[in-house]
Coordinates of C-alpha atoms in Angstrom, one line a residue:
L1 CA -18.7 21.5 28.1
L2 CA -22.5 20.7 27.8
I3 CA -23.3 24.4 27.1
S4 CA -20.5 24.4 24.4
Q5 CA -21.9 21.3 22.7
M6 CA -25.4 22.9 22.7
L7 CA -24.0 26.1 21.1
V8 CA -22.3 24.1 18.4
S9 CA -25.3 21.9 17.6
S10 CA -28.0 24.5 18.1
G11 CA -27.2 26.8 15.1
V12 CA -25.4 29.6 16.9
S13 CA -22.8 31.0 14.5
L14 CA -19.1 31.0 15.2
E15 CA -18.0 34.4 16.2
F16 CA -16.0 36.5 13.7
R17 CA -13.0 37.2 16.0
Y18 CA -9.5 36.0 16.8
H19 CA -9.8 32.9 19.0
N20 CA -6.8 32.0 21.0
T21 CA -5.3 28.4 21.0
V22 CA -7.2 27.3 24.1
E23 CA -10.4 28.5 22.5
V24 CA -9.7 26.8 19.2
E25 CA -8.9 23.6 20.9
R26 CA -12.2 23.8 22.9
Y27 CA -14.1 24.5 19.8
L28 CA -12.6 21.6 17.8
R29 CA -13.3 19.2 20.7
D30 CA -16.9 20.4 20.8
V31 CA -17.3 19.9 17.0
N32 CA -15.8 16.4 17.3
N33 CA -18.0 15.5 20.2
T34 CA -21.1 16.7 18.3
F35 CA -20.8 15.5 14.8
Q36 CA -20.1 11.8 14.1
F37 CA -18.7 12.6 10.7
T38 CA -15.6 14.3 12.3
H39 CA -12.5 13.0 13.8
L40 CA -10.0 15.1 15.8
H41 CA -6.4 14.2 16.4
S42 CA -3.0 15.8 17.0
I43 CA -0.2 15.4 14.5
G44 CA 2.4 16.6 16.9
K45 CA 3.3 19.5 19.1
S46 CA 4.9 23.0 18.8
V47 CA 8.1 24.0 20.5
E48 CA 6.2 25.3 23.4
G49 CA 4.2 22.0 23.7
R50 CA 0.9 23.1 22.0
D51 CA -0.9 20.4 20.1
L52 CA -1.2 20.7 16.3
W53 CA -4.8 19.7 16.1
V54 CA -6.2 18.3 12.8
L55 CA -10.0 18.0 12.3
I56 CA -11.0 15.3 9.7
L57 CA -14.5 15.5 8.1
G58 CA -16.0 12.9 5.8
K59 CA -18.3 10.0 5.6
N60 CA -15.7 7.8 7.2
P61 CA -13.4 10.3 9.0
S62 CA -11.5 7.9 11.2
E63 CA -9.7 5.9 8.4
H64 CA -8.9 6.0 4.7
Q65 CA -11.5 4.4 2.4
M66 CA -10.6 2.9 -0.9
G67 CA -11.3 5.4 -3.8
I68 CA -11.8 8.4 -1.4
P69 CA -9.1 11.1 -2.0
E70 CA -7.4 12.8 0.9
F71 CA -7.5 16.6 1.0
K72 CA -6.0 19.1 3.4
Y73 CA -5.9 22.8 4.3
V74 CA -3.2 24.1 6.5
G75 CA -3.5 27.5 8.1
N76 CA -1.3 29.9 10.2
M77 CA 2.1 28.6 9.2
H78 CA 3.3 32.1 9.9
G79 CA 1.9 33.0 13.3
N80 CA 1.2 36.6 12.5
E81 CA -0.7 35.7 9.2
V82 CA -4.0 35.0 10.9
V83 CA -6.9 35.3 8.3
G84 CA -6.3 31.6 7.2
R85 CA -6.8 30.6 10.8
V86 CA -10.1 32.4 10.9
L87 CA -11.3 31.1 7.6
L88 CA -10.6 27.5 8.3
L89 CA -12.6 27.7 11.5
Q90 CA -15.4 29.3 9.6
L91 CA -15.1 26.6 6.9
I92 CA -15.4 24.0 9.6
D93 CA -18.6 25.7 10.9
H94 CA -19.9 25.9 7.3
L95 CA -19.2 22.1 6.6
T96 CA -20.7 20.8 9.8
R97 CA -23.8 22.9 9.4
G98 CA -24.2 22.1 5.7
Y99 CA -23.6 18.3 5.8
L100 CA -26.9 16.5 4.8
S101 CA -28.7 19.8 4.2
D102 CA -26.5 21.6 1.7
P103 CA -26.1 19.5 -1.5
L104 CA -22.6 20.8 -2.3
V105 CA -21.2 20.3 1.2
T106 CA -22.9 16.9 1.4
R107 CA -21.4 15.6 -1.9
L108 CA -18.0 17.0 -1.0
L109 CA -17.8 15.2 2.3
N110 CA -19.4 12.0 0.9
S111 CA -16.7 11.8 -1.8
T112 CA -13.7 13.3 0.0
R113 CA -11.8 13.0 3.3
V114 CA -11.0 16.5 4.4
H115 CA -8.3 17.3 6.8
I116 CA -8.0 20.8 8.4
L117 CA -5.0 22.0 10.4
V118 CA -6.2 25.4 11.7
S119 CA -2.8 26.4 13.0
M120 CA 0.5 25.1 12.2
N121 CA 2.4 27.7 14.3
P122 CA 0.3 28.3 17.5
D123 CA 3.4 29.5 19.3
G124 CA 3.9 32.3 16.8
F125 CA 0.2 33.3 16.9
E126 CA 0.2 33.6 20.7
S127 CA 3.2 36.0 20.5
S128 CA 1.8 38.1 17.7
S129 CA 0.8 41.7 18.0
R130 CA -2.2 43.1 16.0
D131 CA -0.3 45.1 13.4
C132 CA -1.4 45.1 9.8
M133 CA 2.0 44.2 8.2
Y134 CA 4.7 44.4 10.9
S135 CA 3.4 42.2 13.7
Q136 CA 5.9 39.9 15.4
G137 CA 4.9 36.2 15.5
R138 CA 5.9 35.1 12.0
F139 CA 8.4 32.6 13.3
N140 CA 8.1 29.7 15.6
K141 CA 9.4 29.8 19.2
N142 CA 12.9 29.1 18.0
G143 CA 12.9 32.0 15.7
I144 CA 12.7 29.8 12.5
D145 CA 10.6 30.5 9.5
L146 CA 8.7 27.3 9.0
N147 CA 8.2 27.9 5.4
R148 CA 12.0 27.9 4.8
D149 CA 12.7 24.7 6.9
F150 CA 11.6 21.8 4.7
P151 CA 14.0 19.7 2.6
D152 CA 14.4 21.3 -0.8
A153 CA 14.9 19.4 -4.1
F154 CA 16.8 22.4 -5.6
S155 CA 19.1 23.2 -2.7
K156 CA 22.3 21.6 -1.6
K157 CA 22.0 23.2 1.8
E158 CA 21.5 20.7 4.6
S159 CA 20.5 21.6 8.2
G160 CA 20.4 19.6 11.4
M161 CA 17.1 18.7 13.0
R162 CA 14.0 20.1 11.4
E163 CA 11.7 22.2 13.6
M164 CA 9.2 20.2 15.5
E165 CA 6.3 21.7 13.6
V166 CA 8.0 20.9 10.2
R167 CA 8.7 17.3 11.3
A168 CA 5.0 16.9 12.3
I169 CA 4.0 17.9 8.8
M170 CA 6.6 15.6 7.2
D171 CA 5.5 12.6 9.5
W172 CA 1.8 13.4 8.6
L173 CA 2.5 13.1 5.0
K174 CA 3.8 9.7 5.5
T175 CA 0.6 8.5 7.3
E176 CA -1.9 9.8 4.8
S177 CA -1.8 9.6 0.9
F178 CA -2.7 13.3 0.3
V179 CA -3.8 14.2 -3.2
L180 CA -4.4 18.0 -3.0
S181 CA -3.7 20.7 -0.5
A182 CA -3.5 24.4 0.0
N183 CA -1.5 26.5 2.5
L184 CA -3.2 29.7 3.7
H185 CA -1.1 32.8 4.2
G186 CA -1.6 36.6 4.3
G187 CA 0.1 39.9 3.2
A188 CA -1.0 39.7 -0.5
V189 CA -4.0 38.5 -2.5
V190 CA -2.8 35.8 -5.0
A191 CA -2.7 32.1 -5.5
S192 CA 0.9 30.8 -5.9
Y193 CA 1.9 27.5 -7.3
P194 CA 5.1 25.4 -7.6
Y195 CA 7.9 25.4 -8.1
D196 CA 9.0 28.0 -5.5
N197 CA 12.6 27.3 -6.1
S198 CA 15.1 26.3 -8.9
N199 CA 18.8 25.5 -9.3
G200 CA 18.9 26.9 -12.8
G201 CA 18.1 23.6 -14.5
S202 CA 15.6 22.8 -17.2
E203 CA 12.7 23.7 -14.9
L204 CA 13.8 27.4 -15.2
Q205 CA 11.9 28.9 -18.1
S206 CA 11.3 32.6 -18.7
G207 CA 11.8 33.5 -15.1
S208 CA 9.4 30.7 -13.8
S209 CA 10.3 27.4 -12.2
V210 CA 8.0 25.1 -14.2
A211 CA 6.8 21.8 -12.7
P212 CA 5.9 18.7 -14.8
D213 CA 2.2 19.3 -13.8
N214 CA 2.3 23.0 -14.6
D215 CA -1.0 22.9 -16.5
V216 CA -2.8 21.3 -13.5
L217 CA -1.2 23.7 -11.0
I218 CA -2.3 26.7 -13.1
Q219 CA -5.8 25.3 -13.3
L220 CA -5.8 24.8 -9.5
A221 CA -4.6 28.4 -8.9
K222 CA -7.2 29.8 -11.3
T223 CA -10.0 27.8 -9.8
Y224 CA -9.4 29.6 -6.6
S225 CA -8.7 33.0 -8.1
Y226 CA -11.7 33.1 -10.3
T227 CA -14.1 31.8 -7.7
H228 CA -12.8 34.3 -5.1
S229 CA -14.7 37.6 -5.3
K230 CA -11.8 39.7 -6.5
M231 CA -8.5 37.8 -6.5
H232 CA -8.7 37.2 -10.3
K233 CA -8.7 41.0 -10.8
G234 CA -5.1 41.2 -9.6
D235 CA -3.5 42.2 -6.3
H236 CA -4.3 45.8 -5.3
C237 CA -2.4 45.8 -2.0
Y238 CA -0.5 49.1 -1.7
D239 CA 2.9 47.4 -1.3
S240 CA 2.5 44.5 -3.6
K241 CA 2.7 43.9 -7.4
D242 CA -0.3 43.1 -9.6
F243 CA -0.8 39.5 -10.4
K244 CA -2.3 38.7 -13.8
E245 CA -5.5 36.7 -13.2
G246 CA -4.6 36.6 -9.5
I247 CA -2.1 33.8 -9.8
T248 CA 1.7 33.5 -10.0
N249 CA 4.4 30.9 -10.3
G250 CA 6.1 30.9 -6.8
Y251 CA 9.7 31.3 -8.2
Y252 CA 8.6 34.0 -10.6
W253 CA 7.4 36.0 -7.7
Y254 CA 10.4 35.4 -5.6
P255 CA 12.7 32.3 -5.0
L256 CA 11.8 30.5 -1.8
P257 CA 14.0 27.6 -0.6
G258 CA 12.8 25.1 1.9
G259 CA 9.1 25.7 1.2
M260 CA 6.2 23.5 2.1
Q261 CA 4.4 23.4 -1.2
D262 CA 7.4 22.2 -3.2
Y263 CA 8.0 19.6 -0.4
N264 CA 4.5 18.3 -0.8
Y265 CA 4.6 18.1 -4.5
V266 CA 8.1 16.5 -4.9
W267 CA 8.2 14.1 -2.1
G268 CA 4.5 13.7 -0.9
Q269 CA 3.1 13.5 -4.4
C270 CA 0.4 15.9 -3.2
L271 CA -0.2 19.0 -5.4
E272 CA -0.2 22.1 -3.1
I273 CA -0.6 25.7 -3.8
T274 CA -0.2 28.7 -1.5
L275 CA -3.1 31.1 -0.9
E276 CA -2.3 34.7 0.0
L277 CA -5.7 35.9 1.2
S278 CA -5.5 39.5 2.6
C279 CA -3.4 42.6 2.2
C280 CA -3.2 42.9 6.0
K281 CA -1.5 40.0 7.7
F282 CA -3.5 40.8 10.9
P283 CA -6.5 42.8 9.8
P284 CA -9.0 44.3 12.3
E285 CA -11.7 41.8 13.4
S286 CA -14.4 44.0 11.6
D287 CA -12.9 42.9 8.3
L288 CA -13.3 39.2 9.0
P289 CA -16.9 38.7 7.9
G290 CA -16.1 40.3 4.5
L291 CA -13.0 38.1 4.1
W292 CA -15.1 35.0 4.7
D293 CA -17.6 36.1 2.1
A294 CA -14.8 36.6 -0.4
N295 CA -13.3 33.2 0.2
R296 CA -16.2 30.9 1.0
A297 CA -17.1 29.7 -2.5
A298 CA -13.4 29.5 -3.5
L299 CA -12.5 27.3 -0.5
L300 CA -15.2 24.8 -1.6
A301 CA -14.5 25.0 -5.3
Y302 CA -10.8 24.2 -4.7
M303 CA -11.7 21.2 -2.6
Q304 CA -13.7 19.9 -5.4
Q305 CA -10.7 19.9 -7.7
V306 CA -9.4 16.9 -5.8
H307 CA -11.5 14.9 -8.2
L308 CA -9.6 15.8 -11.3
G309 CA -7.9 13.2 -13.3
V310 CA -7.8 9.4 -12.7
K311 CA -7.6 7.1 -9.7
G312 CA -7.5 3.4 -9.0
Q313 CA -5.3 0.5 -8.1
V314 CA -2.3 -1.4 -9.5
L315 CA -2.8 -5.1 -9.2
D316 CA -0.9 -8.2 -9.9
A317 CA -2.3 -11.0 -12.2
E318 CA -4.1 -12.5 -9.2
G319 CA -5.7 -9.2 -8.3
N320 CA -3.5 -8.3 -5.3
P321 CA -2.6 -4.7 -4.7
L322 CA 1.0 -3.7 -5.5
Q323 CA 2.6 -1.1 -3.2
N324 CA 5.2 1.3 -4.6
A325 CA 4.4 0.5 -8.3
L326 CA 5.3 3.5 -10.4
V327 CA 2.5 5.2 -12.2
E328 CA 4.0 7.6 -14.7
V329 CA 2.3 9.8 -17.3
E330 CA 4.1 10.2 -20.6
G331 CA 5.6 13.7 -20.9
R332 CA 5.6 14.4 -17.2
Q333 CA 9.0 13.8 -15.8
N334 CA 8.4 14.2 -12.1
L335 CA 11.5 14.5 -9.9
C336 CA 10.2 11.7 -7.9
P337 CA 7.8 9.3 -9.8
F338 CA 4.3 8.9 -8.4
R339 CA 3.9 5.6 -6.6
T340 CA 1.1 3.5 -5.3
D341 CA 0.4 3.5 -1.6
L342 CA 0.1 0.6 0.8
H343 CA -3.4 -0.2 -0.7
G344 CA -1.9 -0.3 -4.2
E345 CA -3.8 3.0 -4.9
Y346 CA -2.8 5.8 -7.1
Y347 CA -4.2 9.3 -7.8
R348 CA -3.1 11.5 -10.7
L349 CA -4.6 14.9 -11.0
L350 CA -4.9 15.6 -14.7
L351 CA -7.0 18.0 -16.9
P352 CA -9.4 16.5 -19.4
G353 CA -7.6 14.8 -22.4
N354 CA -5.8 11.7 -23.6
Y355 CA -2.8 10.5 -21.6
T356 CA -0.5 7.5 -22.0
F357 CA 0.5 5.8 -18.6
M358 CA 3.5 3.6 -18.0
V359 CA 3.1 1.4 -14.9
T360 CA 6.1 -0.6 -13.7
F361 CA 6.8 -2.9 -10.8
P362 CA 9.8 -5.3 -10.3
G363 CA 9.3 -8.7 -11.7
H364 CA 6.4 -7.6 -13.8
Q365 CA 6.0 -6.6 -17.5
V366 CA 5.8 -2.9 -18.1
L367 CA 2.3 -1.8 -18.9
M368 CA 1.6 1.1 -21.4
E369 CA -2.0 2.2 -21.5
T370 CA -3.8 5.2 -23.0
L371 CA -6.8 6.7 -21.3
T372 CA -9.3 9.4 -22.1
V373 CA -9.7 11.4 -18.9
P374 CA -13.0 13.4 -18.4
Y375 CA -13.5 16.3 -16.1
G376 CA -14.2 14.8 -12.7
P377 CA -15.1 17.5 -10.3
D378 CA -18.6 18.0 -11.7
S379 CA -19.4 14.3 -10.9
F380 CA -17.3 14.4 -7.6
S381 CA -15.2 11.5 -8.9
A382 CA -12.0 11.2 -10.9
L383 CA -12.0 8.5 -13.6
V384 CA -11.6 5.1 -12.0
H385 CA -9.2 2.8 -13.7
N386 CA -7.2 -0.2 -12.4
F387 CA -4.0 -1.3 -14.0
Q388 CA -3.3 -5.1 -13.9
L389 CA 0.3 -6.2 -14.4
Q390 CA 1.6 -9.6 -15.6
R391 CA 4.7 -11.3 -14.2
T392 CA 7.8 -11.7 -16.3
A393 CA 8.9 -15.2 -16.9
A394 CA 12.6 -14.7 -16.3
T395 CA 12.7 -12.5 -13.3
T396 CA 11.9 -13.4 -9.7
P397 CA 9.6 -10.7 -8.2
G398 CA 11.1 -8.7 -5.4
P399 CA 10.0 -5.9 -3.1
S400 CA 9.7 -2.4 -4.4
H401 CA 11.1 0.5 -2.4
P402 CA 11.5 4.2 -3.0
T403 CA 14.9 5.0 -4.3
Q404 CA 17.2 6.8 -1.9
S405 CA 17.2 10.0 -4.0
C406 CA 13.4 10.3 -3.5
I407 CA 13.7 10.0 0.3
P408 CA 14.0 13.5 1.8
P409 CA 17.4 13.8 3.4
Q410 CA 16.1 15.0 6.7
V411 CA 13.7 12.0 7.1
W412 CA 16.9 10.2 8.2
R413 CA 17.2 11.6 11.7
P414 CA 20.0 9.8 13.8
L415 CA 19.6 9.7 17.6
D416 CA 22.5 12.2 17.9
G417 CA 20.5 14.8 16.2
H418 CA 22.9 15.2 13.3
S419 CA 21.9 14.6 9.7
P420 CA 24.2 12.6 7.5
S421 CA 26.1 14.6 4.8
L422 CA 26.3 13.2 1.3
G423 CA 29.5 13.9 -0.4
P424 CA 29.8 13.9 -4.3
S425 CA 30.2 10.1 -4.3
G426 CA 27.1 9.7 -2.3
V427 CA 25.1 11.9 -4.6
T428 CA 26.4 9.9 -7.6
I429 CA 25.4 6.7 -6.0
L430 CA 21.9 8.0 -5.4
L431 CA 21.6 9.1 -9.1
V432 CA 22.7 5.7 -10.3
L433 CA 20.1 4.1 -8.1
Q434 CA 17.5 6.3 -9.6
V435 CA 18.6 5.4 -13.1
L436 CA 18.7 1.7 -12.4
W437 CA 15.2 1.7 -10.9
N438 CA 13.8 3.6 -13.9
T439 CA 15.2 0.9 -16.2
M440 CA 13.7 -2.0 -14.2

């Protein structure tokens, strides 16, 4: 262990090769033991009992700090798509080496709390064979595609218990107020953004499933594709289509029910895109240095986008933070309205411009306010603005809770392992609750 710590801290580069799960855990522990600005924890286990290790990097890595946005990268969701796993290890190496010596890295980690899950599917990785496109190992130990197992706002299909790895992600999103995320895949070279699915409603426009924050999501995807050495030129993989500017709406590419990026966006109020980073899902190790060079700047630039828009708190007349206050932006009808967290904090990723906000909380007057939002990433901070609400004279204030229709169905996990089924009357009740809440 002492030798490993010396290697981490002495400037010896992390090898460009495929590290197995035991080696990854050893490396992460060494990093955590060496650098005080890191914190290592497991968010759960795989089916075969392997820990899902997350390394947090930042000025205060152990806990959330007011005004510091939470960012995450997730790699190796499909066990045989391995480039993301390698890139995230190299990113950790780059961040730990650069903190306090590289100005960009230092400003990023001083202004952002960065969470890195190197492998979401370690069981799949360990079962993979080294074939460019047709390696086994995509699924978890139970043979389930983890990127089809999340609750889906557009699908009526319900399943029983979610896979262990998926439940770990869902629980993780309840413990941290993530603002921005990316999920790293392989098999193409493109940045894909929500929505991935549609039920043929108003979101379906010209073959794309368009989210309320479509302008921001396109900006996020373009940030990665244009900072990448070649992604913006279009995908030139032999068995894939060309993608204009290296980006695509997920549904326009192909419908994907039960995906993680839509789940993050709809229920986690975290904007997430999917990064396809290599033509080969399991390329030869000799390709890895070039893939790191192609993606290094893009990984950093994307992280910096967490500072788009506006952030702050919603407070009552006495200055106390209000949890679960709605912070809505005029013209953006999110399926589940963005809400303040337990600190009364909100984060809204927005492009520069003028925006009218409507802030509501039971027992308080509705607040409408227009803000001019600058471009925050250059200064490593979104616009800071607190909203202060006044009590209404006639209404006794009561607690604010998420409406049932905005609670993912599979968060309710009875002890018998069976999920409740909502009939038509149940769905109607949920919709009525949503309408009633929005009129309060």
